[in-house]
mmCIF file with all atom_site columns, C-alpha atoms in Angstrom:
data_model
loop_
_atom_site.group_PDB
_atom_site.id
_atom_site.type_symbol
_atom_site.label_atom_id
_atom_site.label_alt_id
_atom_site.label_comp_id
_atom_site.label_asym_id
_atom_site.label_entity_id
_atom_site.label_seq_id
_atom_site.pdbx_PDB_ins_code
_atom_site.Cartn_x
_atom_site.Cartn_y
_atom_site.Cartn_z
_atom_site.occupancy
_atom_site.B_iso_or_equiv
_atom_site.pdbx_formal_charge
_atom_site.auth_seq_id
_atom_site.auth_comp_id
_atom_site.auth_asym_id
_atom_site.auth_atom_id
_atom_site.pdbx_PDB_model_num
ATOM 1   C CA . UNK A 1 1   ? 0.000   0.000   0.000  1.00 80.00 ? 1   UNK A CA 1
ATOM 2   C CA . UNK A 1 2   ? 1.156   3.511   -0.615 1.00 87.00 ? 2   UNK A CA 1
ATOM 3   C CA . UNK A 1 3   ? 1.731   5.823   2.332  1.00 91.00 ? 3   UNK A CA 1
ATOM 4   C CA . UNK A 1 4   ? -1.221  7.955   1.223  1.00 91.00 ? 4   UNK A CA 1
ATOM 5   C CA . UNK A 1 5   ? -3.630  4.982   1.097  1.00 92.00 ? 5   UNK A CA 1
ATOM 6   C CA . UNK A 1 6   ? -2.438  3.714   4.473  1.00 94.00 ? 6   UNK A CA 1
ATOM 7   C CA . UNK A 1 7   ? -2.720  7.084   6.193  1.00 95.00 ? 7   UNK A CA 1
ATOM 8   C CA . UNK A 1 8   ? -6.142  7.712   4.643  1.00 95.00 ? 8   UNK A CA 1
ATOM 9   C CA . UNK A 1 9   ? -7.350  4.362   6.008  1.00 96.00 ? 9   UNK A CA 1
ATOM 10  C CA . UNK A 1 10  ? -5.903  5.112   9.447  1.00 98.00 ? 10  UNK A CA 1
ATOM 11  C CA . UNK A 1 11  ? -7.450  8.573   9.607  1.00 97.00 ? 11  UNK A CA 1
ATOM 12  C CA . UNK A 1 12  ? -10.786 7.006   8.674  1.00 98.00 ? 12  UNK A CA 1
ATOM 13  C CA . UNK A 1 13  ? -10.316 4.547   11.538 1.00 98.00 ? 13  UNK A CA 1
ATOM 14  C CA . UNK A 1 14  ? -9.683  7.390   14.019 1.00 98.00 ? 14  UNK A CA 1
ATOM 15  C CA . UNK A 1 15  ? -12.749 9.238   12.728 1.00 98.00 ? 15  UNK A CA 1
ATOM 16  C CA . UNK A 1 16  ? -14.793 6.060   13.178 1.00 98.00 ? 16  UNK A CA 1
ATOM 17  C CA . UNK A 1 17  ? -13.606 5.799   16.805 1.00 98.00 ? 17  UNK A CA 1
ATOM 18  C CA . UNK A 1 18  ? -14.109 9.463   17.613 1.00 98.00 ? 18  UNK A CA 1
ATOM 19  C CA . UNK A 1 19  ? -17.622 9.479   16.163 1.00 98.00 ? 19  UNK A CA 1
ATOM 20  C CA . UNK A 1 20  ? -18.487 6.158   17.859 1.00 98.00 ? 20  UNK A CA 1
ATOM 21  C CA . UNK A 1 21  ? -19.451 4.630   14.517 1.00 98.00 ? 21  UNK A CA 1
ATOM 22  C CA . UNK A 1 22  ? -19.065 1.083   15.878 1.00 97.00 ? 22  UNK A CA 1
ATOM 23  C CA . UNK A 1 23  ? -20.958 -0.614  13.006 1.00 97.00 ? 23  UNK A CA 1
ATOM 24  C CA . UNK A 1 24  ? -18.330 0.793   10.592 1.00 98.00 ? 24  UNK A CA 1
ATOM 25  C CA . UNK A 1 25  ? -15.368 -0.577  12.577 1.00 98.00 ? 25  UNK A CA 1
ATOM 26  C CA . UNK A 1 26  ? -15.134 -3.601  10.257 1.00 98.00 ? 26  UNK A CA 1
ATOM 27  C CA . UNK A 1 27  ? -14.234 -1.252  7.399  1.00 98.00 ? 27  UNK A CA 1
ATOM 28  C CA . UNK A 1 28  ? -10.942 -0.556  9.188  1.00 98.00 ? 28  UNK A CA 1
ATOM 29  C CA . UNK A 1 29  ? -10.298 -3.645  11.325 1.00 98.00 ? 29  UNK A CA 1
ATOM 30  C CA . UNK A 1 30  ? -10.062 -7.244  10.108 1.00 98.00 ? 30  UNK A CA 1
ATOM 31  C CA . UNK A 1 31  ? -12.466 -9.913  11.354 1.00 98.00 ? 31  UNK A CA 1
ATOM 32  C CA . UNK A 1 32  ? -9.558  -11.454 13.296 1.00 98.00 ? 32  UNK A CA 1
ATOM 33  C CA . UNK A 1 33  ? -6.567  -9.554  14.621 1.00 98.00 ? 33  UNK A CA 1
ATOM 34  C CA . UNK A 1 34  ? -3.831  -9.550  17.208 1.00 98.00 ? 34  UNK A CA 1
ATOM 35  C CA . UNK A 1 35  ? -3.704  -6.965  20.002 1.00 98.00 ? 35  UNK A CA 1
ATOM 36  C CA . UNK A 1 36  ? -0.403  -6.952  21.911 1.00 98.00 ? 36  UNK A CA 1
ATOM 37  C CA . UNK A 1 37  ? 0.044   -10.593 20.935 1.00 97.00 ? 37  UNK A CA 1
ATOM 38  C CA . UNK A 1 38  ? -3.460  -11.680 21.961 1.00 97.00 ? 38  UNK A CA 1
ATOM 39  C CA . UNK A 1 39  ? -5.687  -13.094 19.230 1.00 98.00 ? 39  UNK A CA 1
ATOM 40  C CA . UNK A 1 40  ? -9.138  -11.558 19.132 1.00 98.00 ? 40  UNK A CA 1
ATOM 41  C CA . UNK A 1 41  ? -12.098 -11.103 16.873 1.00 98.00 ? 41  UNK A CA 1
ATOM 42  C CA . UNK A 1 42  ? -13.459 -7.836  15.566 1.00 98.00 ? 42  UNK A CA 1
ATOM 43  C CA . UNK A 1 43  ? -16.281 -8.212  18.129 1.00 98.00 ? 43  UNK A CA 1
ATOM 44  C CA . UNK A 1 44  ? -13.719 -8.581  20.950 1.00 98.00 ? 44  UNK A CA 1
ATOM 45  C CA . UNK A 1 45  ? -11.833 -5.507  19.741 1.00 98.00 ? 45  UNK A CA 1
ATOM 46  C CA . UNK A 1 46  ? -15.030 -3.500  19.468 1.00 98.00 ? 46  UNK A CA 1
ATOM 47  C CA . UNK A 1 47  ? -16.056 -4.539  23.000 1.00 98.00 ? 47  UNK A CA 1
ATOM 48  C CA . UNK A 1 48  ? -12.652 -3.405  24.295 1.00 97.00 ? 48  UNK A CA 1
ATOM 49  C CA . UNK A 1 49  ? -13.044 0.001   22.635 1.00 98.00 ? 49  UNK A CA 1
ATOM 50  C CA . UNK A 1 50  ? -16.624 0.365   23.837 1.00 97.00 ? 50  UNK A CA 1
ATOM 51  C CA . UNK A 1 51  ? -15.483 -0.416  27.406 1.00 96.00 ? 51  UNK A CA 1
ATOM 52  C CA . UNK A 1 52  ? -12.839 2.317   27.109 1.00 96.00 ? 52  UNK A CA 1
ATOM 53  C CA . UNK A 1 53  ? -15.496 4.796   25.975 1.00 97.00 ? 53  UNK A CA 1
ATOM 54  C CA . UNK A 1 54  ? -17.814 3.705   28.786 1.00 97.00 ? 54  UNK A CA 1
ATOM 55  C CA . UNK A 1 55  ? -15.059 4.442   31.319 1.00 95.00 ? 55  UNK A CA 1
ATOM 56  C CA . UNK A 1 56  ? -14.087 7.666   29.536 1.00 96.00 ? 56  UNK A CA 1
ATOM 57  C CA . UNK A 1 57  ? -17.109 9.096   27.692 1.00 97.00 ? 57  UNK A CA 1
ATOM 58  C CA . UNK A 1 58  ? -15.188 12.070  26.290 1.00 97.00 ? 58  UNK A CA 1
ATOM 59  C CA . UNK A 1 59  ? -12.341 9.917   24.953 1.00 97.00 ? 59  UNK A CA 1
ATOM 60  C CA . UNK A 1 60  ? -11.051 11.266  21.640 1.00 97.00 ? 60  UNK A CA 1
ATOM 61  C CA . UNK A 1 61  ? -8.190  9.756   19.644 1.00 97.00 ? 61  UNK A CA 1
ATOM 62  C CA . UNK A 1 62  ? -5.840  12.521  18.483 1.00 96.00 ? 62  UNK A CA 1
ATOM 63  C CA . UNK A 1 63  ? -2.811  11.607  16.387 1.00 97.00 ? 63  UNK A CA 1
ATOM 64  C CA . UNK A 1 64  ? 0.100   13.719  17.563 1.00 96.00 ? 64  UNK A CA 1
ATOM 65  C CA . UNK A 1 65  ? 2.757   11.958  15.471 1.00 96.00 ? 65  UNK A CA 1
ATOM 66  C CA . UNK A 1 66  ? 1.891   9.770   12.505 1.00 96.00 ? 66  UNK A CA 1
ATOM 67  C CA . UNK A 1 67  ? 4.140   7.787   10.169 1.00 96.00 ? 67  UNK A CA 1
ATOM 68  C CA . UNK A 1 68  ? 3.435   5.085   7.612  1.00 96.00 ? 68  UNK A CA 1
ATOM 69  C CA . UNK A 1 69  ? 5.611   2.726   5.617  1.00 93.00 ? 69  UNK A CA 1
ATOM 70  C CA . UNK A 1 70  ? 4.530   -0.179  3.409  1.00 90.00 ? 70  UNK A CA 1
ATOM 71  C CA . UNK A 1 71  ? 1.887   -1.804  5.638  1.00 95.00 ? 71  UNK A CA 1
ATOM 72  C CA . UNK A 1 72  ? 2.729   -0.323  9.076  1.00 97.00 ? 72  UNK A CA 1
ATOM 73  C CA . UNK A 1 73  ? 1.374   2.809   10.748 1.00 98.00 ? 73  UNK A CA 1
ATOM 74  C CA . UNK A 1 74  ? 3.180   4.227   13.786 1.00 98.00 ? 74  UNK A CA 1
ATOM 75  C CA . UNK A 1 75  ? 1.333   6.761   15.884 1.00 98.00 ? 75  UNK A CA 1
ATOM 76  C CA . UNK A 1 76  ? 1.618   8.679   19.112 1.00 98.00 ? 76  UNK A CA 1
ATOM 77  C CA . UNK A 1 77  ? -1.919  9.307   20.255 1.00 97.00 ? 77  UNK A CA 1
ATOM 78  C CA . UNK A 1 78  ? -2.520  11.921  22.916 1.00 96.00 ? 78  UNK A CA 1
ATOM 79  C CA . UNK A 1 79  ? -5.525  11.926  25.201 1.00 96.00 ? 79  UNK A CA 1
ATOM 80  C CA . UNK A 1 80  ? -7.012  14.673  27.375 1.00 95.00 ? 80  UNK A CA 1
ATOM 81  C CA . UNK A 1 81  ? -10.081 13.258  29.027 1.00 95.00 ? 81  UNK A CA 1
ATOM 82  C CA . UNK A 1 82  ? -12.262 13.002  32.124 1.00 93.00 ? 82  UNK A CA 1
ATOM 83  C CA . UNK A 1 83  ? -12.602 9.357   33.202 1.00 94.00 ? 83  UNK A CA 1
ATOM 84  C CA . UNK A 1 84  ? -15.934 8.531   34.863 1.00 94.00 ? 84  UNK A CA 1
ATOM 85  C CA . UNK A 1 85  ? -15.172 4.915   35.819 1.00 93.00 ? 85  UNK A CA 1
ATOM 86  C CA . UNK A 1 86  ? -12.033 2.939   36.653 1.00 90.00 ? 86  UNK A CA 1
ATOM 87  C CA . UNK A 1 87  ? -9.676  2.639   33.687 1.00 88.00 ? 87  UNK A CA 1
ATOM 88  C CA . UNK A 1 88  ? -6.259  1.049   33.193 1.00 85.00 ? 88  UNK A CA 1
ATOM 89  C CA . UNK A 1 89  ? -6.163  0.179   36.885 1.00 86.00 ? 89  UNK A CA 1
ATOM 90  C CA . UNK A 1 90  ? -6.852  3.748   38.055 1.00 87.00 ? 90  UNK A CA 1
ATOM 91  C CA . UNK A 1 91  ? -9.828  5.203   39.869 1.00 86.00 ? 91  UNK A CA 1
ATOM 92  C CA . UNK A 1 92  ? -11.465 8.151   38.101 1.00 86.00 ? 92  UNK A CA 1
ATOM 93  C CA . UNK A 1 93  ? -9.876  11.310  39.533 1.00 85.00 ? 93  UNK A CA 1
ATOM 94  C CA . UNK A 1 94  ? -12.893 13.574  38.961 1.00 88.00 ? 94  UNK A CA 1
ATOM 95  C CA . UNK A 1 95  ? -10.856 15.871  36.735 1.00 89.00 ? 95  UNK A CA 1
ATOM 96  C CA . UNK A 1 96  ? -9.084  15.909  33.411 1.00 92.00 ? 96  UNK A CA 1
ATOM 97  C CA . UNK A 1 97  ? -6.048  13.705  32.889 1.00 92.00 ? 97  UNK A CA 1
ATOM 98  C CA . UNK A 1 98  ? -3.743  13.504  29.904 1.00 93.00 ? 98  UNK A CA 1
ATOM 99  C CA . UNK A 1 99  ? -1.507  10.735  28.655 1.00 95.00 ? 99  UNK A CA 1
ATOM 100 C CA . UNK A 1 100 ? 0.035   9.380   25.465 1.00 96.00 ? 100 UNK A CA 1
ATOM 101 C CA . UNK A 1 101 ? -0.279  6.017   23.777 1.00 97.00 ? 101 UNK A CA 1
ATOM 102 C CA . UNK A 1 102 ? 2.388   4.775   21.401 1.00 98.00 ? 102 UNK A CA 1
ATOM 103 C CA . UNK A 1 103 ? 0.872   2.346   18.947 1.00 98.00 ? 103 UNK A CA 1
ATOM 104 C CA . UNK A 1 104 ? 1.859   0.457   15.817 1.00 98.00 ? 104 UNK A CA 1
ATOM 105 C CA . UNK A 1 105 ? -0.655  -1.072  13.424 1.00 98.00 ? 105 UNK A CA 1
ATOM 106 C CA . UNK A 1 106 ? -0.071  -3.612  10.686 1.00 98.00 ? 106 UNK A CA 1
ATOM 107 C CA . UNK A 1 107 ? -2.523  -3.415  7.821  1.00 98.00 ? 107 UNK A CA 1
ATOM 108 C CA . UNK A 1 108 ? -3.518  -6.054  5.300  1.00 96.00 ? 108 UNK A CA 1
ATOM 109 C CA . UNK A 1 109 ? -5.904  -5.146  2.493  1.00 92.00 ? 109 UNK A CA 1
ATOM 110 C CA . UNK A 1 110 ? -6.523  -1.707  4.071  1.00 94.00 ? 110 UNK A CA 1
ATOM 111 C CA . UNK A 1 111 ? -7.646  -3.162  7.409  1.00 98.00 ? 111 UNK A CA 1
ATOM 112 C CA . UNK A 1 112 ? -5.842  -3.485  10.732 1.00 98.00 ? 112 UNK A CA 1
ATOM 113 C CA . UNK A 1 113 ? -4.648  -7.022  11.481 1.00 98.00 ? 113 UNK A CA 1
ATOM 114 C CA . UNK A 1 114 ? -2.160  -6.338  14.295 1.00 98.00 ? 114 UNK A CA 1
ATOM 115 C CA . UNK A 1 115 ? -1.935  -3.705  17.017 1.00 98.00 ? 115 UNK A CA 1
ATOM 116 C CA . UNK A 1 116 ? 0.959   -3.135  19.402 1.00 98.00 ? 116 UNK A CA 1
ATOM 117 C CA . UNK A 1 117 ? 0.045   -0.568  22.056 1.00 97.00 ? 117 UNK A CA 1
ATOM 118 C CA . UNK A 1 118 ? 1.892   0.959   25.000 1.00 97.00 ? 118 UNK A CA 1
ATOM 119 C CA . UNK A 1 119 ? -0.011  3.432   27.172 1.00 94.00 ? 119 UNK A CA 1
ATOM 120 C CA . UNK A 1 120 ? 2.080   5.658   29.424 1.00 92.00 ? 120 UNK A CA 1
ATOM 121 C CA . UNK A 1 121 ? 0.559   4.721   32.779 1.00 89.00 ? 121 UNK A CA 1
ATOM 122 C CA . UNK A 1 122 ? 3.330   6.534   34.611 1.00 89.00 ? 122 UNK A CA 1
ATOM 123 C CA . UNK A 1 123 ? 2.129   9.792   33.045 1.00 90.00 ? 123 UNK A CA 1
ATOM 124 C CA . UNK A 1 124 ? -1.281  9.119   34.597 1.00 88.00 ? 124 UNK A CA 1
ATOM 125 C CA . UNK A 1 125 ? 0.230   8.217   37.955 1.00 86.00 ? 125 UNK A CA 1
ATOM 126 C CA . UNK A 1 126 ? 2.316   11.432  37.895 1.00 88.00 ? 126 UNK A CA 1
ATOM 127 C CA . UNK A 1 127 ? -0.970  13.378  37.870 1.00 87.00 ? 127 UNK A CA 1
ATOM 128 C CA . UNK A 1 128 ? -1.728  11.988  41.345 1.00 78.00 ? 128 UNK A CA 1
ATOM 129 C CA . UNK A 1 129 ? -4.404  9.640   40.078 1.00 73.00 ? 129 UNK A CA 1
ATOM 130 C CA . UNK A 1 130 ? -5.172  6.856   42.576 1.00 70.00 ? 130 UNK A CA 1
ATOM 131 C CA . UNK A 1 131 ? -3.969  3.476   41.416 1.00 61.00 ? 131 UNK A CA 1
ATOM 132 C CA . UNK A 1 132 ? -6.174  0.521   42.389 1.00 64.00 ? 132 UNK A CA 1
ATOM 133 C CA . UNK A 1 133 ? -4.104  -2.497  41.400 1.00 57.00 ? 133 UNK A CA 1
ATOM 134 C CA . UNK A 1 134 ? -0.772  -3.661  40.161 1.00 50.00 ? 134 UNK A CA 1
ATOM 135 C CA . UNK A 1 135 ? 0.778   -2.803  36.827 1.00 42.00 ? 135 UNK A CA 1
#
């Protein structure tokens, strides 16, 4: 895939997430994929994203850095949000928090087939957000 095609597909994916267009998720994500080495179905992936949005209703995916090459997209997403329920092992702080996610996606036929994600939990902890479990 060309860089332009890949980045267009990825931007469409982010728009789909930000607009909560869950029925369209299959346009951007394969029926089966790998997330941090765990095999899952599109339905599993959608449920994971919906749970994130339930915990953080104002969650918006903003690409801060974005690169593409061949069939890989690398992105630094940045979040500013107000969690309403426990998320990532943290209790909701009752105020805005911000944190980055560094994520790589492998595409096949214009759809995501692998995701490798690292969320900066230390950045959340540094904002004095109460941690409720172990990392």
